[in-house]
Amino acid sequence: MKYQPLSLTLTVASSLLLWAGQLTPTALAFSAQLKTKTKNPPRSLLHKLDRFLTKLQNPEEQLADHTYLSGNYAPVSQEHVQVPVEIVEGELPSSLSGMFVRNGPNPVMELANPKRYHWFDGHGMIHCLAIENGQARYTNQFVPSTRYQVEQELGETFFPNLGEYSGVLGLLKIIFHPEMVKQKVSDLKTVLSPNTNCIMYRNKFYCLNEGNLMFECKLLPTGQLEHVGYETFQGVLDFPVSAHPRIDHNGDLLFHSYTTNNEDIQAQGTMKVGRYSAETQMVESYFVPTDPDQSYISFAHNLLFTEHYTIIWDCSVHFDTKAMFDGGSYFRTNRNYNLRFGIIPKAATSREEVVWIDTGKPGGIVHPLNAWEEDDGTIVLWTPLCDHLVVDLDTDEINKFNMVEYKFKLDPDLKSGKVISEEVIDAQMNIEFSAVPDMGMFTRFGYTAIQDPNTPGEGSFSGFCIWDMVERKIHKAVYYNDNEVGGEPMLVNDDNNQTYVGTYIYNLKEEQTYFLLYDGTTAELVTRLKMPHRVPFGFHGLWVSGEELEGHFEHHGVTGTMLKGTLPIL
């Protein structure tokens, strides 16, 4: 099974909808999104046509033997609340109090009218591991998005799946899908499942998918979720928001994304970047950073920042609609285009202030590690880099990501810049999914997952690396036990500034999920938890501290808090 960078095609379904239909930007509350509230709502002609074409596609054959619906990719159907978690090795540090929260796709297989499936199509499910007083509780729940709510009401799969967009029947569907979807949801920027990532910002908890606006939920002390709505920042946002917005050291939210909507591209461009100010509580900048004549759509899944700059990139992986006719991925590497980095002063408000630096060669970046500024103004950037991404879950080709360090120097007038060095830190280790304890400033250690062709598929890893950015090498490489495969390494810093690395792993022989906690410096195993229920492979997660949770509960007027004894004592 080949490894492609996770989330590279997460936006394709939304991209295709926007490509085929025209989007009217609106800021909608949940009550306005759900247009049909009857128990057995009548089906429109387009809905009936979609059901007919779905039957012709014979999805049952594809679903019966689907890698991403079997093994530990298989979805779970039950939701659980505050189930005690058994400690089978070591102990949980008493300094940890908060929640590991991880997102991932989880289709509802019980719904009628099943459609052809791609792993990225599943409804979001949050897996919450609450830790307090050396004990842990587990809660899982579907993200209560508009898409999920509508399909629960209908009792069937309604919204488009990436998996169904192939061949002549897929082409027929894409012609009318935008209008069909608008019969239930007016804004196509709220259609996809928020199943990719999550973030806590200014006491608000968001679930993310880069083809969407950010979806806000109320996170309860039990780990359960309640629907709040889609974030538009007072109606300002007219593009989606990527799955990886960043909070800088000023508390500002830095974000960007891209669109395939022809009307939006002609009016503005293919990409927008923005900054929401924590001080003014407004979007202070929001503009297209690329050339207005740029016609190609570059994959822009992530960004970095330093003290003074936001860093984006225009990579060699482009959206290509030919996939509808010749198969394969909708995002393809175009080696005629070099990887470029856009260095944006945080106070910038127009594309004229963006400094684009051409690396001189093609390349693709998905999950970078870190960037910072040195005393002389040099910008240093570490990232897993792939020189030719093959974006297709159905091929056995393996993408190779090496850790690379770039150094950039901007001219004094901030009108231009150049690459002053590019160095491969390690040419052997194949790595992806990066994390650092404190992005935007120099930190000695960084962390990446280890990719391995022997694991079951995408999003499953054989271990993780600790990178030493002082010694400029791998500090430790941690490999899981035989028959054990892990997910993304998630970081937590306790009150003593001790970094821990947490990850869910699945024992293939036992068919059992464990949660492992490692010392972030020595790489020694601190704790091994036996999960009471299986946790499928997923995407991204984070640690939400007790302080952040208290702020979130207060924001929503929640009276009980996890930190004041809602977890029963074992």
Coordinates of C-alpha atoms in Angstrom, one line a residue:
M1 CA 0.0 0.0 0.0
K2 CA 1.5 3.3 -1.0
Y3 CA 1.7 6.3 1.2
Q4 CA 0.4 9.7 0.1
P5 CA 0.5 12.7 2.3
L6 CA -2.6 12.7 4.4
S7 CA -5.3 15.2 3.6
L8 CA -3.9 15.9 0.1
T9 CA -7.3 15.0 -1.5
L10 CA -9.5 15.8 1.5
T11 CA -10.8 18.9 -0.4
V12 CA -11.5 17.2 -3.7
A13 CA -15.2 16.6 -3.1
S14 CA -15.7 20.2 -2.1
S15 CA -13.4 21.3 -5.0
L16 CA -15.4 19.4 -7.5
L17 CA -18.7 20.9 -6.1
L18 CA -17.3 24.4 -6.4
W19 CA -15.9 23.7 -9.8
A20 CA -19.2 22.5 -11.1
G21 CA -21.5 25.0 -9.3
Q22 CA -21.4 28.6 -8.3
L23 CA -21.1 29.5 -4.6
T24 CA -23.0 32.3 -2.9
P25 CA -21.0 33.3 0.3
T26 CA -23.2 33.4 3.3
A27 CA -22.8 33.2 7.1
L28 CA -25.4 30.7 8.2
A29 CA -26.6 29.6 11.6
F30 CA -27.5 25.9 12.1
S31 CA -31.2 26.5 12.0
A32 CA -30.9 28.1 8.6
Q33 CA -28.7 25.3 7.3
L34 CA -31.2 22.6 7.9
K35 CA -34.0 23.3 5.5
T36 CA -35.9 20.0 5.9
K37 CA -37.1 19.0 9.3
T38 CA -39.7 16.3 8.6
K39 CA -39.3 12.8 9.6
N40 CA -39.6 11.4 6.1
P41 CA -38.8 14.3 3.9
P42 CA -39.8 14.1 0.2
R43 CA -37.0 13.5 -2.2
S44 CA -36.4 16.0 -5.0
L45 CA -36.0 14.9 -8.6
L46 CA -32.2 15.5 -8.4
H47 CA -32.1 13.4 -5.2
K48 CA -33.9 10.6 -7.0
L49 CA -31.6 10.9 -10.0
D50 CA -28.6 10.7 -7.6
R51 CA -30.0 7.5 -6.0
F52 CA -30.6 6.0 -9.4
L53 CA -27.0 6.7 -10.6
T54 CA -25.6 5.4 -7.3
K55 CA -27.3 2.0 -7.9
L56 CA -25.8 1.9 -11.4
Q57 CA -22.4 2.5 -9.8
N58 CA -22.8 -0.7 -7.8
P59 CA -21.2 0.6 -4.6
E60 CA -21.7 -2.6 -2.7
E61 CA -19.0 -4.3 -4.7
Q62 CA -16.4 -1.6 -3.9
L63 CA -17.5 -1.4 -0.2
A64 CA -17.2 -5.1 0.3
D65 CA -13.4 -5.2 -0.2
H66 CA -12.3 -1.7 0.8
T67 CA -8.9 -1.3 2.6
Y68 CA -10.2 1.8 4.4
L69 CA -13.3 0.0 5.7
S70 CA -11.5 -3.0 7.1
G71 CA -9.1 -3.8 9.9
N72 CA -8.5 -0.8 12.1
Y73 CA -9.8 1.5 9.3
A74 CA -13.2 0.1 9.9
P75 CA -15.6 2.6 11.4
V76 CA -17.1 2.2 14.9
S77 CA -20.8 2.7 15.3
Q78 CA -21.2 3.2 19.0
E79 CA -20.5 6.3 21.0
H80 CA -19.2 6.0 24.5
V81 CA -19.0 8.5 27.4
Q82 CA -16.3 8.6 30.1
V83 CA -15.4 4.9 30.0
P84 CA -12.5 4.2 32.5
V85 CA -9.2 3.4 30.8
E86 CA -6.9 0.7 32.3
I87 CA -3.3 1.5 32.9
V88 CA -1.3 -1.6 32.0
E89 CA 2.2 -0.2 32.2
G90 CA 3.8 2.7 34.1
E91 CA 1.6 5.5 35.3
L92 CA 0.2 8.8 34.1
P93 CA 2.2 11.8 35.2
S94 CA 0.3 13.7 38.0
S95 CA 1.3 17.0 36.2
L96 CA -1.0 16.2 33.3
S97 CA -4.6 17.4 33.4
G98 CA -6.5 17.9 30.2
M99 CA -7.7 16.0 27.1
F100 CA -6.1 14.4 24.1
V101 CA -8.6 15.1 21.3
R102 CA -8.2 13.4 18.0
N103 CA -10.3 13.7 14.8
G104 CA -10.7 11.2 11.9
P105 CA -13.2 9.9 9.3
N106 CA -15.9 7.5 10.5
P107 CA -18.7 6.7 8.0
V108 CA -22.1 5.7 9.3
M109 CA -22.4 2.3 7.6
E110 CA -26.0 1.7 8.8
L111 CA -27.4 4.5 6.6
A112 CA -29.4 3.5 3.5
N113 CA -28.3 4.3 0.0
P114 CA -24.6 3.6 0.5
K115 CA -22.3 5.3 -2.0
R116 CA -18.8 4.5 -3.3
Y117 CA -16.3 5.4 -0.6
H118 CA -13.0 7.2 -0.2
W119 CA -11.3 7.2 3.2
F120 CA -11.6 11.0 3.4
D121 CA -15.4 10.9 2.9
G122 CA -16.3 9.6 6.4
H123 CA -18.1 11.7 9.0
G124 CA -15.8 13.3 11.6
M125 CA -15.5 11.5 14.9
I126 CA -13.7 12.9 17.9
H127 CA -11.9 10.5 20.2
C128 CA -11.3 12.2 23.6
L129 CA -9.0 10.8 26.2
A130 CA -9.4 12.9 29.4
I131 CA -6.6 12.7 32.0
E132 CA -6.7 13.9 35.5
N133 CA -5.2 12.8 38.9
G134 CA -3.3 10.1 37.2
Q135 CA -6.4 8.5 35.7
A136 CA -8.0 8.5 32.3
R137 CA -11.5 8.3 30.7
Y138 CA -12.5 7.8 27.1
T139 CA -15.3 9.4 25.1
N140 CA -16.0 9.2 21.4
Q141 CA -18.7 11.0 19.4
F142 CA -19.6 11.9 15.8
V143 CA -18.9 15.5 15.1
P144 CA -22.4 17.0 15.0
S145 CA -21.9 18.8 11.7
T146 CA -24.7 19.9 9.3
R147 CA -23.8 17.1 7.0
Y148 CA -24.1 14.5 9.8
Q149 CA -27.4 16.0 11.1
V150 CA -29.0 16.1 7.6
E151 CA -28.0 12.5 6.8
Q152 CA -29.3 11.3 10.2
E153 CA -32.6 13.0 9.5
L154 CA -32.8 11.4 6.0
G155 CA -31.7 8.0 7.2
E156 CA -29.5 7.7 4.2
T157 CA -26.2 8.8 2.6
F158 CA -27.1 12.0 0.7
F159 CA -24.1 14.2 0.3
P160 CA -21.5 13.6 -2.4
N161 CA -18.6 11.3 -1.7
L162 CA -15.2 11.6 -3.3
G163 CA -15.3 7.9 -4.0
E164 CA -18.3 8.3 -6.4
Y165 CA -16.6 10.8 -8.7
S166 CA -15.2 8.4 -11.4
G167 CA -16.2 7.5 -14.9
V168 CA -19.2 8.7 -16.9
L169 CA -21.6 8.2 -14.0
G170 CA -19.4 10.3 -11.7
L171 CA -19.3 13.0 -14.4
L172 CA -23.1 13.0 -14.6
K173 CA -23.3 13.4 -10.9
I174 CA -21.0 16.3 -10.6
I175 CA -23.1 18.2 -13.1
F176 CA -26.1 18.4 -10.8
H177 CA -24.6 17.8 -7.4
P178 CA -24.1 21.4 -6.5
E179 CA -27.8 22.2 -7.0
M180 CA -28.9 19.0 -5.2
V181 CA -26.7 19.8 -2.2
K182 CA -28.1 23.4 -2.1
Q183 CA -31.5 22.0 -1.5
K184 CA -30.3 21.0 2.0
V185 CA -27.3 23.3 2.6
S186 CA -27.1 26.8 1.1
D187 CA -23.4 27.3 1.5
L188 CA -21.1 24.8 -0.2
K189 CA -18.3 25.8 2.2
T190 CA -20.1 23.9 4.9
V191 CA -20.7 20.6 3.0
L192 CA -17.7 18.5 3.8
S193 CA -17.2 16.4 6.9
P194 CA -15.0 18.3 9.5
N195 CA -13.0 15.1 10.0
T196 CA -9.4 16.3 9.6
N197 CA -8.2 18.3 12.5
C198 CA -9.3 20.4 15.5
I199 CA -8.2 23.5 17.3
M200 CA -9.0 25.4 20.5
Y201 CA -8.9 29.2 19.8
R202 CA -10.1 32.0 22.1
N203 CA -12.1 29.5 24.2
K204 CA -13.8 28.1 21.1
F205 CA -13.4 24.5 19.9
Y206 CA -13.3 24.0 16.1
C207 CA -13.3 20.9 13.9
L208 CA -11.7 21.4 10.5
N209 CA -11.7 20.3 6.9
E210 CA -9.9 22.6 4.5
G211 CA -12.8 22.5 2.0
N212 CA -15.0 24.1 4.7
L213 CA -15.3 27.0 7.0
M214 CA -14.3 26.1 10.6
F215 CA -17.0 24.2 12.4
E216 CA -17.5 25.2 16.0
C217 CA -18.6 22.7 18.7
K218 CA -19.2 23.0 22.4
L219 CA -16.9 20.5 24.1
L220 CA -18.5 19.3 27.3
P221 CA -16.5 18.1 30.4
T222 CA -17.5 14.6 29.5
G223 CA -15.8 14.9 26.1
Q224 CA -19.1 15.1 24.3
L225 CA -19.9 17.6 21.6
E226 CA -22.7 20.0 20.8
H227 CA -23.3 21.9 17.5
V228 CA -22.6 25.6 17.5
G229 CA -22.1 26.6 13.9
Y230 CA -19.7 27.6 11.1
E231 CA -17.3 30.4 11.7
T232 CA -17.2 33.4 9.3
F233 CA -15.7 36.0 11.6
Q234 CA -18.6 38.4 11.3
G235 CA -19.3 37.4 7.7
V236 CA -15.8 38.3 6.4
L237 CA -14.7 34.8 5.2
D238 CA -15.6 34.0 1.6
F239 CA -13.0 31.2 1.1
P240 CA -12.7 27.9 3.1
V241 CA -10.1 27.7 5.9
S242 CA -7.4 25.1 5.7
A243 CA -7.1 22.2 8.1
H244 CA -4.1 23.7 9.8
P245 CA -4.6 27.3 10.9
R246 CA -2.0 28.4 13.4
I247 CA -2.1 30.5 16.6
D248 CA 1.0 32.7 16.9
H249 CA 2.6 34.1 20.0
N250 CA 0.4 37.2 20.0
G251 CA -2.7 35.0 20.1
D252 CA -3.5 35.9 16.5
L253 CA -5.0 33.2 14.2
L254 CA -3.1 32.8 10.9
F255 CA -5.1 31.0 8.2
H256 CA -5.3 30.4 4.5
S257 CA -6.9 28.1 1.9
Y258 CA -7.6 27.8 -1.8
T259 CA -10.6 27.4 -4.0
T260 CA -11.5 25.8 -7.4
N261 CA -14.6 28.0 -7.9
N262 CA -14.2 29.7 -11.3
E263 CA -16.2 32.7 -10.3
D264 CA -14.1 33.2 -7.1
I265 CA -10.9 32.7 -9.0
Q266 CA -11.8 35.2 -11.7
A267 CA -12.9 37.8 -9.1
Q268 CA -10.1 37.3 -6.6
G269 CA -7.6 34.4 -7.2
T270 CA -6.9 30.8 -6.3
M271 CA -5.8 31.3 -2.7
K272 CA -6.4 33.7 0.2
V273 CA -4.4 34.2 3.4
G274 CA -5.7 35.9 6.6
R275 CA -5.0 37.0 10.1
Y276 CA -7.6 37.3 12.9
S277 CA -6.3 39.7 15.6
A278 CA -6.8 38.6 19.2
E279 CA -6.4 42.3 20.2
T280 CA -9.0 43.8 18.0
Q281 CA -11.1 40.6 17.6
M282 CA -11.4 41.3 13.9
V283 CA -9.9 39.9 10.7
E284 CA -7.1 42.5 10.2
S285 CA -5.9 41.1 6.8
Y286 CA -7.4 38.9 4.2
F287 CA -6.1 38.9 0.7
V288 CA -4.9 36.9 -2.3
P289 CA -1.1 36.4 -2.0
T290 CA -0.5 35.0 -5.5
D291 CA -0.4 36.7 -8.9
P292 CA -3.8 37.6 -10.2
D293 CA -3.1 35.9 -13.5
Q294 CA -2.1 32.6 -11.8
S295 CA -4.5 30.0 -13.3
Y296 CA -3.4 26.8 -11.7
I297 CA -4.6 25.8 -8.2
S298 CA -1.8 24.7 -5.9
F299 CA -2.3 22.4 -3.0
A300 CA -2.0 24.5 0.2
H301 CA -2.8 22.3 3.2
N302 CA -0.6 24.0 5.8
L303 CA 1.4 27.0 6.8
L304 CA 4.2 28.1 9.2
F305 CA 5.0 31.3 11.0
T306 CA 7.9 33.0 12.7
E307 CA 8.0 36.1 15.0
H308 CA 7.4 38.5 12.2
Y309 CA 6.2 36.4 9.2
T310 CA 3.5 34.0 8.0
I311 CA 5.0 31.5 5.6
I312 CA 3.0 29.8 2.9
W313 CA 4.0 27.9 -0.2
D314 CA 3.0 27.5 -3.9
C315 CA 4.0 23.9 -4.5
S316 CA 4.2 21.7 -7.6
V317 CA 1.1 19.7 -6.7
H318 CA -1.9 21.2 -8.7
F319 CA -5.6 20.5 -9.1
D320 CA -6.3 18.7 -12.4
T321 CA -9.8 18.0 -13.6
K322 CA -8.5 15.5 -16.2
A323 CA -8.8 12.9 -13.4
M324 CA -12.5 12.7 -14.0
F325 CA -11.8 11.3 -17.4
D326 CA -8.6 9.4 -17.1
G327 CA -8.7 8.2 -13.5
G328 CA -6.2 8.8 -10.8
S329 CA -5.9 11.7 -8.4
Y330 CA -7.3 15.2 -8.8
F331 CA -4.1 16.6 -7.4
R332 CA -1.0 15.9 -9.5
T333 CA 2.6 16.9 -9.5
N334 CA 3.5 19.3 -12.3
R335 CA 7.3 19.2 -12.6
N336 CA 7.2 22.3 -14.8
Y337 CA 6.5 24.4 -11.7
N338 CA 9.0 24.9 -8.9
L339 CA 8.3 25.0 -5.2
R340 CA 8.0 28.6 -4.0
F341 CA 7.7 30.0 -0.5
G342 CA 5.7 33.1 0.3
I343 CA 7.1 35.2 3.2
I344 CA 4.4 37.5 4.4
P345 CA 4.9 40.2 7.0
K346 CA 2.1 39.7 9.6
A347 CA 0.9 43.3 9.1
A348 CA 0.7 42.9 5.3
T349 CA -2.7 43.6 3.7
S350 CA -1.9 43.1 0.0
R351 CA -0.1 40.7 -2.4
E352 CA 2.5 43.5 -3.1
E353 CA 3.9 42.9 0.4
V354 CA 4.5 39.2 -0.1
V355 CA 8.1 38.1 -0.9
W356 CA 8.0 35.0 -3.1
I357 CA 11.2 32.9 -3.1
D358 CA 11.7 30.3 -5.8
T359 CA 13.6 27.2 -4.6
G360 CA 14.6 26.3 -8.2
K361 CA 13.2 22.8 -8.2
P362 CA 9.8 21.1 -8.0
G363 CA 8.6 19.8 -4.6
G364 CA 5.7 19.2 -2.3
I365 CA 5.1 20.0 1.4
V366 CA 2.2 18.7 3.5
H367 CA 3.0 18.8 7.2
P368 CA 6.1 21.0 7.9
L369 CA 8.0 20.9 11.2
N370 CA 8.9 24.4 12.2
A371 CA 10.3 27.8 11.2
W372 CA 12.0 30.6 13.1
E373 CA 14.2 33.7 12.7
E374 CA 17.8 33.9 13.7
D375 CA 19.4 37.0 15.3
D376 CA 20.7 38.2 11.9
G377 CA 17.2 37.9 10.3
T378 CA 17.8 34.6 8.5
I379 CA 14.6 32.6 8.3
V380 CA 15.2 28.9 9.0
L381 CA 12.6 26.3 8.0
W382 CA 12.5 22.5 8.6
T383 CA 10.1 20.3 6.7
P384 CA 9.5 16.8 5.3
L385 CA 9.9 17.3 1.6
C386 CA 8.8 15.1 -1.3
D387 CA 10.2 16.0 -4.7
H388 CA 7.4 14.1 -6.6
L389 CA 4.2 13.4 -4.8
V390 CA 2.0 10.6 -6.1
V391 CA -1.4 11.3 -4.8
D392 CA -3.5 8.1 -5.1
L393 CA -4.6 5.7 -2.3
D394 CA -5.1 2.9 -4.8
T395 CA -1.5 2.6 -6.0
D396 CA 1.3 0.7 -4.3
E397 CA 3.8 3.5 -5.0
I398 CA 5.4 4.9 -1.8
N399 CA 6.2 8.6 -1.5
K400 CA 9.5 9.4 0.1
F401 CA 9.7 12.4 2.4
N402 CA 13.1 13.5 3.7
M403 CA 13.7 16.1 6.4
V404 CA 15.1 19.2 4.7
E405 CA 16.3 22.5 6.1
Y406 CA 15.9 25.8 4.1
K407 CA 17.5 29.1 5.0
F408 CA 16.1 32.3 3.5
K409 CA 17.4 35.8 3.5
L410 CA 15.2 38.8 2.8
D411 CA 16.6 42.0 1.3
P412 CA 16.5 45.0 3.6
D413 CA 13.7 46.6 1.7
L414 CA 11.6 43.4 2.1
K415 CA 10.9 43.4 -1.6
S416 CA 12.8 40.3 -2.5
G417 CA 14.7 37.3 -1.0
K418 CA 16.6 34.2 -1.8
V419 CA 17.4 30.7 -0.6
I420 CA 20.9 30.9 0.9
S421 CA 21.0 27.1 1.7
E422 CA 19.0 23.9 1.3
E423 CA 20.2 20.8 3.1
V424 CA 18.8 17.3 3.4
I425 CA 19.2 16.5 7.1
D426 CA 18.5 12.8 6.7
A427 CA 18.2 11.0 3.4
Q428 CA 17.2 7.6 4.7
M429 CA 14.3 8.0 7.1
N430 CA 10.9 8.4 5.4
I431 CA 8.8 10.7 7.6
E432 CA 5.6 12.8 7.7
F433 CA 3.1 14.3 10.2
S434 CA 5.2 16.8 12.1
A435 CA 4.9 18.5 15.5
V436 CA 6.9 20.8 17.7
P437 CA 6.2 22.0 21.3
D438 CA 6.3 25.7 20.3
M439 CA 6.0 26.6 16.7
G440 CA 7.4 29.9 15.3
M441 CA 10.5 30.0 17.5
F442 CA 13.6 27.9 17.8
T443 CA 13.0 24.7 19.8
R444 CA 15.6 22.0 20.1
F445 CA 13.4 18.9 19.5
G446 CA 10.8 18.2 16.9
Y447 CA 8.8 15.1 16.1
T448 CA 7.6 13.2 13.0
A449 CA 5.9 9.9 12.3
I450 CA 7.8 7.2 10.5
Q451 CA 6.3 5.9 7.3
D452 CA 6.6 2.2 6.5
P453 CA 5.3 0.2 3.5
N454 CA 4.6 -2.7 5.8
T455 CA 1.9 -1.0 7.8
P456 CA -1.8 -1.5 6.6
G457 CA -2.1 1.8 4.7
E458 CA -2.3 5.6 4.8
G459 CA -2.3 7.2 8.2
S460 CA -0.7 4.3 10.0
F461 CA 3.0 4.5 11.1
S462 CA 5.6 2.2 12.5
G463 CA 7.0 4.7 15.0
F464 CA 8.2 8.3 15.4
C465 CA 11.4 10.3 15.3
I466 CA 12.7 12.9 17.6
W467 CA 14.8 15.5 15.6
D468 CA 17.5 17.5 17.3
M469 CA 17.8 20.9 15.6
V470 CA 20.9 21.8 17.5
E471 CA 22.9 18.7 16.5
R472 CA 21.0 18.7 13.2
K473 CA 20.2 15.0 13.1
I474 CA 17.8 12.3 14.4
H475 CA 18.0 12.3 18.2
K476 CA 15.9 9.1 18.7
A477 CA 13.9 6.8 16.5
V478 CA 11.1 5.0 18.3
Y479 CA 9.6 1.8 16.8
Y480 CA 6.5 0.2 18.1
N481 CA 6.3 -3.4 19.1
D482 CA 5.9 -6.2 16.6
N483 CA 2.3 -6.2 15.2
E484 CA 1.7 -2.7 16.5
V485 CA 0.9 0.3 14.3
G486 CA 0.5 3.9 15.4
G487 CA -1.1 7.2 14.4
E488 CA 0.1 10.8 14.6
P489 CA 2.4 11.7 17.5
M490 CA 0.6 14.3 19.6
L491 CA 2.5 16.6 22.0
V492 CA 1.8 17.9 25.4
N493 CA 3.9 20.2 27.7
D494 CA 3.2 20.0 31.4
D495 CA 3.5 22.8 33.9
N496 CA 7.2 21.9 34.3
N497 CA 7.8 22.3 30.5
Q498 CA 8.3 18.6 30.2
T499 CA 7.3 17.4 26.7
Y500 CA 5.4 14.1 26.3
V501 CA 4.5 12.3 23.1
G502 CA 1.2 10.5 23.0
T503 CA -0.3 8.3 20.2
Y504 CA -2.9 5.6 19.7
I505 CA -1.5 2.3 18.5
Y506 CA -3.3 -0.8 17.3
N507 CA -2.1 -4.3 18.0
L508 CA -2.9 -6.3 14.8
K509 CA -2.6 -9.7 16.5
E510 CA -4.7 -8.8 19.6
E511 CA -7.1 -6.5 17.6
Q512 CA -6.7 -4.1 20.5
T513 CA -6.1 -0.3 20.7
Y514 CA -3.6 1.1 23.2
F515 CA -2.6 4.6 24.0
L516 CA 1.2 5.2 24.6
L517 CA 2.8 8.1 26.3
Y518 CA 6.5 8.7 25.8
D519 CA 9.1 11.0 27.4
G520 CA 9.7 13.6 24.6
T521 CA 13.4 13.9 25.4
T522 CA 14.6 10.3 26.3
A523 CA 11.9 8.6 24.2
E524 CA 11.3 6.2 27.1
L525 CA 7.8 4.7 27.5
V526 CA 6.0 6.4 30.4
T527 CA 2.6 4.9 30.3
R528 CA 0.7 2.3 28.3
L529 CA -3.1 2.4 28.4
K530 CA -5.4 -0.3 27.3
M531 CA -8.3 1.4 25.5
P532 CA -11.8 0.1 26.4
H533 CA -12.9 0.3 22.8
R534 CA -11.2 0.2 19.4
V535 CA -10.0 3.6 18.1
P536 CA -9.7 3.5 14.3
F537 CA -6.8 5.1 12.4
G538 CA -7.5 8.8 11.9
F539 CA -5.9 12.1 11.1
H540 CA -4.9 14.9 13.5
G541 CA -5.3 15.7 17.1
L542 CA -4.0 17.9 19.9
W543 CA -3.7 18.2 23.7
V544 CA -6.2 20.6 25.3
S545 CA -4.9 21.7 28.7
G546 CA -7.0 22.0 31.8
E547 CA -6.6 25.7 31.7
E548 CA -7.9 25.9 28.1
L549 CA -10.8 23.6 29.1
E550 CA -11.8 25.8 32.0
G551 CA -11.8 28.8 29.7
H552 CA -13.9 26.9 27.2
F553 CA -16.4 25.8 29.8
E554 CA -16.7 29.3 31.2
H555 CA -17.3 30.7 27.7
H556 CA -20.2 28.3 27.2
G557 CA -21.6 28.7 30.7
V558 CA -20.9 25.1 31.6
T559 CA -21.1 24.7 35.4
G560 CA -19.2 21.5 36.1
T561 CA -15.6 21.2 34.9
M562 CA -13.4 18.2 34.4
L563 CA -10.9 19.7 36.8
K564 CA -13.3 19.8 39.7
G565 CA -14.1 16.2 40.0
T566 CA -16.4 15.1 37.2
L567 CA -14.2 12.1 36.6
P568 CA -15.0 9.4 39.2
I569 CA -12.1 8.0 41.2
L570 CA -11.1 4.4 40.4

